[in-house]
Tab-separated table of C-alpha atoms in Angstrom:
chain	number	residue	atom	x	y	z
A	251	MET	CA	110.185	-50.858	-160.570
A	252	ARG	CA	107.753	-51.137	-157.659
A	253	SER	CA	104.860	-50.107	-159.922
A	254	LYS	CA	104.374	-51.260	-163.510
A	255	ASP	CA	102.117	-48.299	-164.275
A	256	LEU	CA	103.652	-46.181	-167.016
A	257	LEU	CA	103.340	-42.453	-166.317
A	258	PHE	CA	104.120	-41.217	-169.828
A	259	THR	CA	106.332	-41.770	-172.856
A	260	MET	CA	108.227	-39.077	-174.733
A	261	ASP	CA	108.980	-39.646	-178.409
A	262	VAL	CA	112.350	-37.927	-178.791
A	263	GLY	CA	113.302	-39.094	-182.281
A	264	LYS	CA	114.468	-41.972	-184.427
A	265	LYS	CA	118.061	-42.088	-183.173
A	266	PRO	CA	119.084	-43.735	-179.872
A	267	ILE	CA	119.065	-41.519	-176.783
A	268	SER	CA	122.632	-41.507	-175.500
A	269	ALA	CA	122.219	-39.378	-172.363
A	270	ILE	CA	119.768	-37.402	-170.241
A	271	CYS	CA	120.202	-34.892	-167.442
A	272	PHE	CA	118.242	-32.363	-165.423
A	273	LYS	CA	119.139	-28.782	-164.621
A	274	PRO	CA	119.770	-28.810	-160.838
A	275	GLY	CA	117.101	-26.762	-159.106
A	276	ASN	CA	114.708	-27.039	-162.049
A	277	GLU	CA	113.956	-30.750	-162.409
A	278	ASP	CA	110.860	-30.093	-164.524
A	279	VAL	CA	113.200	-29.427	-167.451
A	280	LEU	CA	114.833	-32.448	-169.063
A	281	TYR	CA	117.767	-32.405	-171.490
A	282	ALA	CA	118.309	-35.371	-173.792
A	283	SER	CA	120.932	-36.101	-176.436
A	284	SER	CA	120.193	-38.085	-179.577
A	285	GLY	CA	122.771	-38.413	-182.328
A	286	THR	CA	124.511	-35.025	-182.589
A	287	GLU	CA	121.588	-33.075	-181.113
A	288	VAL	CA	120.707	-31.922	-177.596
A	289	MET	CA	117.014	-31.291	-176.929
A	290	CYS	CA	115.222	-29.625	-174.015
A	291	PHE	CA	111.773	-30.745	-172.807
A	292	ASP	CA	109.307	-29.426	-170.236
A	293	LEU	CA	107.876	-32.384	-168.311
A	294	HIS	CA	104.662	-30.421	-167.743
A	295	MET	CA	104.090	-30.487	-171.500
A	296	VAL	CA	104.588	-34.195	-172.197
A	297	SER	CA	101.402	-34.403	-174.256
A	298	ALA	CA	103.097	-32.126	-176.782
A	299	TRP	CA	106.530	-33.734	-176.864
A	300	ARG	CA	108.204	-31.260	-179.202
A	301	PRO	CA	111.377	-29.841	-177.663
A	302	LEU	CA	111.446	-26.348	-176.223
A	303	GLU	CA	114.990	-25.893	-177.487
A	304	SER	CA	117.374	-27.807	-179.724
A	305	TYR	CA	121.159	-27.520	-180.056
A	306	ASN	CA	123.183	-28.928	-182.955
A	307	TYR	CA	126.743	-27.908	-182.203
A	308	ASN	CA	128.417	-31.329	-181.976
A	309	LYS	CA	129.711	-32.782	-185.249
A	310	GLU	CA	129.995	-36.343	-183.949
A	311	GLU	CA	127.622	-38.531	-181.907
A	312	ILE	CA	127.153	-37.272	-178.359
A	313	ASN	CA	128.103	-39.599	-175.493
A	314	GLN	CA	127.155	-37.649	-172.374
A	315	ILE	CA	125.641	-34.334	-171.334
A	316	ALA	CA	125.777	-32.539	-167.979
A	317	CYS	CA	124.452	-29.286	-166.519
A	318	ASN	CA	126.359	-26.783	-164.414
A	319	THR	CA	124.847	-26.398	-160.937
A	320	LYS	CA	125.842	-22.732	-160.535
A	321	LYS	CA	125.713	-21.235	-164.017
A	322	PRO	CA	123.480	-21.689	-167.109
A	323	PHE	CA	125.814	-24.017	-169.018
A	324	LEU	CA	125.451	-27.497	-170.472
A	325	ALA	CA	128.374	-29.650	-171.642
A	326	ALA	CA	128.107	-32.228	-174.430
A	327	THR	CA	130.934	-34.666	-175.267
A	328	ASP	CA	131.209	-36.526	-178.570
A	329	ASP	CA	133.006	-39.256	-180.511
A	330	GLY	CA	135.382	-36.731	-182.062
A	331	GLY	CA	136.837	-35.853	-178.650
A	332	ASP	CA	135.246	-32.397	-178.572
A	333	ILE	CA	133.358	-30.903	-175.630
A	334	LYS	CA	130.758	-28.278	-176.462
A	335	ILE	CA	129.865	-25.837	-173.684
A	336	ILE	CA	126.386	-24.468	-174.430
A	337	ASP	CA	124.881	-21.366	-172.813
A	338	ILE	CA	121.325	-22.555	-172.175
A	339	GLN	CA	120.207	-19.112	-171.031
A	340	GLN	CA	121.363	-17.272	-174.153
A	341	GLN	CA	120.731	-20.435	-176.241
A	342	CYS	CA	124.069	-20.324	-178.018
A	343	LEU	CA	127.457	-22.025	-178.126
A	344	TYR	CA	129.735	-20.634	-175.430
A	345	LYS	CA	132.974	-22.543	-175.981
A	346	THR	CA	134.455	-25.588	-177.724
A	347	LEU	CA	137.094	-27.579	-175.813
A	348	ARG	CA	139.193	-29.502	-178.304
A	349	VAL	CA	142.803	-29.340	-177.140
A	350	GLY	CA	142.915	-32.470	-174.998
A	351	HIS	CA	141.335	-35.764	-176.062
A	352	THR	CA	142.767	-37.674	-179.001
A	353	SER	CA	139.933	-40.210	-179.111
A	354	ILE	CA	136.279	-40.514	-178.080
A	355	CYS	CA	135.321	-38.262	-175.153
A	356	SER	CA	132.988	-40.508	-173.193
A	357	SER	CA	132.114	-38.567	-170.050
A	358	VAL	CA	131.832	-35.091	-168.552
A	359	GLN	CA	130.975	-33.516	-165.199
A	360	PHE	CA	131.050	-29.930	-163.952
A	361	LEU	CA	132.790	-29.363	-160.605
A	362	PRO	CA	130.061	-27.940	-158.308
A	363	TRP	CA	132.558	-26.150	-156.053
A	364	ARG	CA	134.415	-24.643	-159.047
A	365	PRO	CA	131.728	-23.091	-161.281
A	366	TRP	CA	134.092	-22.390	-164.206
A	367	GLU	CA	135.722	-25.806	-164.320
A	368	VAL	CA	134.673	-29.071	-165.921
A	369	ILE	CA	136.242	-32.528	-165.927
A	370	THR	CA	136.168	-34.991	-168.841
A	371	GLY	CA	137.276	-38.561	-169.533
A	372	GLY	CA	137.859	-40.445	-172.767
A	373	LEU	CA	138.783	-43.637	-174.549
A	374	ASP	CA	142.315	-42.270	-174.876
A	375	SER	CA	142.648	-43.157	-171.152
A	376	LYS	CA	142.898	-39.465	-170.263
A	377	LEU	CA	141.184	-37.508	-167.518
A	378	ILE	CA	141.275	-33.758	-168.160
A	379	MET	CA	140.342	-30.876	-165.861
A	380	TRP	CA	139.395	-27.741	-167.829
A	381	ASP	CA	138.914	-24.050	-167.189
A	382	PHE	CA	136.120	-23.745	-169.732
A	383	SER	CA	135.944	-19.944	-169.422
A	384	LYS	CA	139.439	-19.844	-170.956
A	385	GLY	CA	138.969	-22.956	-173.062
A	386	ARG	CA	142.124	-24.704	-171.897
A	387	PRO	CA	143.070	-27.693	-169.728
A	388	CYS	CA	144.302	-27.154	-166.177
A	389	LYS	CA	145.409	-30.741	-165.611
A	390	VAL	CA	145.836	-33.835	-167.809
A	391	MET	CA	146.067	-37.312	-166.303
A	392	ASP	CA	146.873	-40.289	-168.529
A	393	PHE	CA	145.901	-43.572	-166.869
A	394	GLY	CA	147.549	-45.450	-169.728
A	395	LEU	CA	150.950	-44.382	-168.412
A	396	SER	CA	150.423	-46.318	-165.174
A	397	GLU	CA	149.491	-49.659	-166.791
A	398	VAL	CA	152.856	-51.182	-165.834
A	399	GLU	CA	152.253	-50.179	-162.224
A	400	CYS	CA	148.766	-51.698	-162.342
A	401	GLN	CA	150.173	-55.017	-163.542
A	402	ILE	CA	151.817	-55.539	-160.159
A	403	ASN	CA	148.551	-57.258	-159.238
A	404	ALA	CA	148.485	-60.188	-161.639
A	405	GLU	CA	144.784	-60.795	-161.007
A	406	GLN	CA	143.741	-57.352	-162.306
A	407	CYS	CA	142.411	-57.385	-165.873
A	408	PHE	CA	144.715	-56.007	-168.564
A	409	ASN	CA	142.164	-54.079	-170.648
A	410	PRO	CA	143.136	-50.494	-171.533
A	411	ALA	CA	142.416	-47.959	-168.796
A	412	PHE	CA	139.722	-46.195	-170.816
A	413	VAL	CA	137.639	-43.707	-168.846
A	414	HIS	CA	134.029	-44.833	-169.247
A	415	ALA	CA	132.297	-42.655	-166.649
A	416	LEU	CA	132.885	-39.956	-164.044
A	417	ALA	CA	131.068	-38.896	-160.898
A	418	VAL	CA	131.577	-35.875	-158.664
A	419	PRO	CA	129.830	-35.213	-155.326
A	420	GLU	CA	127.214	-32.526	-154.935
A	421	VAL	CA	128.056	-29.477	-152.841
A	422	ASP	CA	126.169	-30.718	-149.771
A	423	MET	CA	128.140	-33.998	-149.896
A	424	LEU	CA	131.595	-32.467	-149.569
A	425	ASP	CA	131.859	-32.922	-145.788
A	426	ASN	CA	131.479	-36.686	-146.294
A	427	SER	CA	133.163	-37.157	-149.651
A	428	GLY	CA	135.777	-34.448	-149.951
A	429	LYS	CA	136.414	-32.577	-153.204
A	430	VAL	CA	137.043	-35.693	-155.240
A	431	CYS	CA	136.196	-37.296	-158.561
A	432	SER	CA	135.352	-40.967	-159.026
A	433	VAL	CA	136.531	-42.597	-162.254
A	434	ALA	CA	135.173	-45.793	-163.880
A	435	ARG	CA	138.038	-47.383	-165.821
A	436	GLY	CA	138.181	-49.991	-168.529
A	437	ASP	CA	140.759	-52.067	-166.647
A	438	GLY	CA	138.287	-52.791	-163.845
A	439	ILE	CA	139.547	-50.124	-161.451
A	440	VAL	CA	137.524	-47.405	-159.730
A	441	ASP	CA	139.794	-44.462	-158.940
A	442	VAL	CA	138.952	-41.732	-156.424
A	443	ILE	CA	141.033	-38.631	-157.119
A	444	ASP	CA	141.550	-35.614	-154.885
A	445	VAL	CA	140.765	-32.846	-157.393
A	446	GLU	CA	142.053	-29.965	-155.269
A	447	LEU	CA	145.376	-31.683	-154.601
A	448	GLU	CA	145.874	-32.367	-158.311
A	449	LEU	CA	145.112	-28.751	-159.253
A	450	ALA	CA	147.318	-27.388	-156.454
A	451	ALA	CA	150.256	-29.415	-157.758
A	452	VAL	CA	149.759	-27.956	-161.232
A	453	LYS	CA	149.586	-24.383	-159.925
A	454	SER	CA	152.848	-24.873	-158.071
A	455	ARG	CA	154.509	-25.544	-161.428
A	456	GLY	CA	152.608	-22.891	-163.378
A	457	PRO	CA	149.478	-23.165	-165.546
A	458	VAL	CA	149.236	-25.132	-168.804
A	459	LYS	CA	148.770	-22.715	-171.724
A	460	PRO	CA	148.512	-24.639	-174.999
A	461	HIS	CA	148.124	-22.629	-178.181
A	462	LYS	CA	147.294	-25.578	-180.390
A	463	ARG	CA	146.152	-29.182	-180.030
A	464	LEU	CA	148.289	-30.931	-177.436
A	465	GLU	CA	150.565	-33.521	-178.992
A	466	SER	CA	150.639	-36.884	-177.231
A	467	ALA	CA	154.326	-36.425	-176.351
A	468	ALA	CA	153.565	-33.157	-174.559
A	469	VAL	CA	150.670	-34.737	-172.704
A	470	ASN	CA	152.846	-37.667	-171.651
A	471	LYS	CA	155.525	-35.297	-170.410
A	472	LEU	CA	153.010	-33.380	-168.326
A	473	ASN	CA	151.667	-36.570	-166.783
A	474	ALA	CA	155.115	-38.003	-166.161
A	475	ARG	CA	155.902	-34.985	-164.002
A	476	SER	CA	152.616	-35.353	-162.138
A	477	ALA	CA	153.094	-39.094	-161.637
A	478	GLY	CA	156.304	-38.394	-159.747
A	479	HIS	CA	154.525	-36.330	-157.098
A	480	THR	CA	154.504	-38.669	-154.082
A	481	ASP	CA	151.785	-36.868	-152.118
A	482	ILE	CA	149.394	-37.015	-155.059
A	483	LYS	CA	149.937	-40.746	-155.557
A	484	GLU	CA	149.141	-41.326	-151.907
A	485	LYS	CA	145.882	-39.383	-152.242
A	486	ARG	CA	144.661	-41.388	-155.235
A	487	ILE	CA	142.437	-44.157	-153.928
A	488	ARG	CA	142.376	-47.286	-156.102
A	489	LEU	CA	139.443	-49.655	-155.650
A	490	ASP	CA	140.538	-52.723	-157.583
A	491	TYR	CA	140.416	-56.501	-157.774
A	492	SER	CA	142.561	-56.920	-154.662
A	493	LEU	CA	139.754	-55.327	-152.627
A	494	GLY	CA	137.039	-57.503	-154.192
A	495	GLY	CA	136.505	-55.141	-157.127
A	496	HIS	CA	135.489	-55.621	-160.739
A	497	THR	CA	136.999	-58.263	-163.024
A	498	ALA	CA	136.011	-56.447	-166.231
A	499	ALA	CA	135.537	-52.873	-167.404
A	500	VAL	CA	133.704	-50.534	-165.002
A	501	SER	CA	130.898	-48.826	-166.917
A	502	CYS	CA	129.442	-46.438	-164.328
A	503	VAL	CA	129.966	-44.852	-160.908
A	504	SER	CA	127.782	-42.792	-158.592
A	505	PHE	CA	127.986	-41.194	-155.160
A	506	SER	CA	125.303	-42.332	-152.722
A	507	LEU	CA	122.302	-40.087	-152.097
A	508	PHE	CA	120.991	-42.008	-149.083
A	509	GLY	CA	122.227	-41.993	-145.490
A	510	GLU	CA	125.335	-39.829	-145.137
A	511	ARG	CA	125.198	-38.375	-148.636
A	512	GLY	CA	128.363	-38.979	-150.619
A	513	LYS	CA	129.946	-41.361	-148.125
A	514	LEU	CA	129.627	-44.396	-150.410
A	515	ILE	CA	130.409	-45.005	-154.086
A	516	ALA	CA	128.386	-47.418	-156.214
A	517	SER	CA	129.969	-48.903	-159.333
A	518	GLY	CA	128.706	-51.231	-162.048
A	519	GLY	CA	130.608	-53.148	-164.681
A	520	ASN	CA	130.773	-55.538	-167.592
A	521	ASP	CA	131.350	-58.355	-165.111
A	522	ALA	CA	127.596	-58.154	-164.371
A	523	SER	CA	128.128	-56.933	-160.836
A	524	VAL	CA	127.445	-53.858	-158.731
A	525	LYS	CA	129.839	-52.863	-155.948
A	526	LEU	CA	129.129	-50.541	-153.040
A	527	TRP	CA	132.331	-49.004	-151.672
A	528	ASP	CA	132.911	-47.355	-148.286
A	529	TYR	CA	136.021	-45.326	-149.094
A	530	SER	CA	135.547	-42.683	-146.360
A	531	LYS	CA	138.400	-43.980	-144.168
A	532	TYR	CA	140.888	-42.927	-146.838
A	533	LEU	CA	139.776	-39.294	-146.691
A	534	ASN	CA	141.246	-38.697	-143.241
A	535	PRO	CA	144.883	-37.539	-142.978
A	536	GLY	CA	147.340	-40.373	-142.502
A	537	GLU	CA	144.908	-43.106	-143.504
A	538	SER	CA	145.414	-43.021	-147.273
A	539	SER	CA	148.370	-45.406	-147.001
A	540	SER	CA	146.871	-47.573	-144.294
A	541	SER	CA	147.355	-51.298	-144.752
A	542	ASP	CA	143.944	-52.016	-143.206
A	543	LYS	CA	141.645	-52.254	-146.210
A	544	SER	CA	138.993	-54.456	-144.648
A	545	GLY	CA	135.435	-53.295	-145.058
A	546	VAL	CA	136.121	-51.032	-148.041
A	547	LEU	CA	133.830	-53.187	-150.190
A	548	ARG	CA	130.577	-52.881	-148.279
A	549	GLN	CA	128.373	-54.916	-150.613
A	550	ASN	CA	128.517	-56.912	-153.850
A	551	ILE	CA	125.481	-57.635	-156.031
A	552	ASN	CA	125.816	-60.231	-158.771
A	553	LEU	CA	123.535	-59.767	-161.771
A	554	SER	CA	122.885	-61.744	-164.929
A	555	LYS	CA	123.527	-58.865	-167.353
A	556	LYS	CA	126.197	-56.226	-167.930
A	557	VAL	CA	125.504	-52.925	-166.171
A	558	ASN	CA	125.034	-49.820	-168.338
A	559	TRP	CA	124.160	-47.237	-165.675
A	560	LEU	CA	123.136	-46.905	-162.054
A	561	CYS	CA	122.132	-44.334	-159.459
A	562	THR	CA	120.874	-44.210	-155.887
A	563	THR	CA	117.743	-42.637	-154.411
A	564	PRO	CA	117.577	-40.176	-151.473
A	565	THR	CA	115.312	-42.407	-149.389
A	566	ASP	CA	115.636	-44.163	-146.042
A	567	SER	CA	115.301	-47.556	-147.763
A	568	GLU	CA	118.711	-47.071	-149.467
A	569	ASN	CA	117.600	-47.970	-152.970
A	570	LEU	CA	119.955	-48.582	-155.871
A	571	VAL	CA	118.536	-48.291	-159.406
A	572	VAL	CA	120.274	-50.371	-162.078
A	573	CYS	CA	119.948	-50.277	-165.864
A	574	ASP	CA	121.540	-53.321	-167.495
A	575	THR	CA	121.508	-54.740	-171.018
A	576	SER	CA	118.003	-56.118	-170.523
A	577	LYS	CA	114.776	-54.142	-171.058
A	578	VAL	CA	113.950	-54.087	-167.328
A	579	VAL	CA	114.996	-51.376	-164.860
A	580	LYS	CA	115.785	-52.945	-161.481
A	581	VAL	CA	115.704	-51.463	-157.963
A	582	TYR	CA	117.720	-53.048	-155.140
A	583	THR	CA	117.608	-52.240	-151.442
A	584	VAL	CA	121.198	-52.281	-150.203
A	585	ALA	CA	120.677	-51.611	-146.487
């Protein structure tokens, strides 16, 4: 960082901290997950580091937590594939989502423009859009089903298409980004998915109403139908090796906070590199299938360590903050 002065340290517990997040609009309150527990801290009370609240609803180790921007809910995903929706106003469990993932649920994000919907990704290669008020999935996408299609490019890595991380734009970014979701995949691909188009296609066929845990065959059948929808395939943007993308698993993605907010996507991976993508040309009608892909990769930063997480800062200097497998947090200016 620019300054080596340490502001303060919070002693959360003995177990590793797997995720942190802030409640949008109230950034003085920090939520942190450690083991199977989610804790809430007031940053004005760092001298007394005991949590204001503590939630122990997950049975397995938590991988990511996220707060809803519109309503008082927090989502926590775990190794068992469950997603716990916690009411942080009433301080109780609101809903458990357990009818989708068959393996570790690695990532979760609320959709800011749809306050009752949340999107999750897992190491079963599935991306699931949920109506968490009803506790059921609206859309299931299995990236593992398209592995044969991905192998058309022989240079692309052949690792499973696990979903390692998700990013969705904030509400004020939608004019630049569209209502999309960015997906960091284990096969080195960054996907940008038109959420509204995917949900509209499902509604045209009728809603998914499972009464018990979805069997893999049923999930595959649902995705096979979706994969045949030509318009949807054209709206899925694939940022891969052929465009100068990652050569190993992508571990994290983030929409840019600087400049035209949400116009760029930053991704980091196990190939010790950070990519900055300008995907905005694909958002305009008729350009999604354009053969002109020059300039999509705006910048490449080669590092010496694998990237664990990254984010950008809302400053004119266009800073990119990177956490890798070393003990040092790095800040790059990407202008």
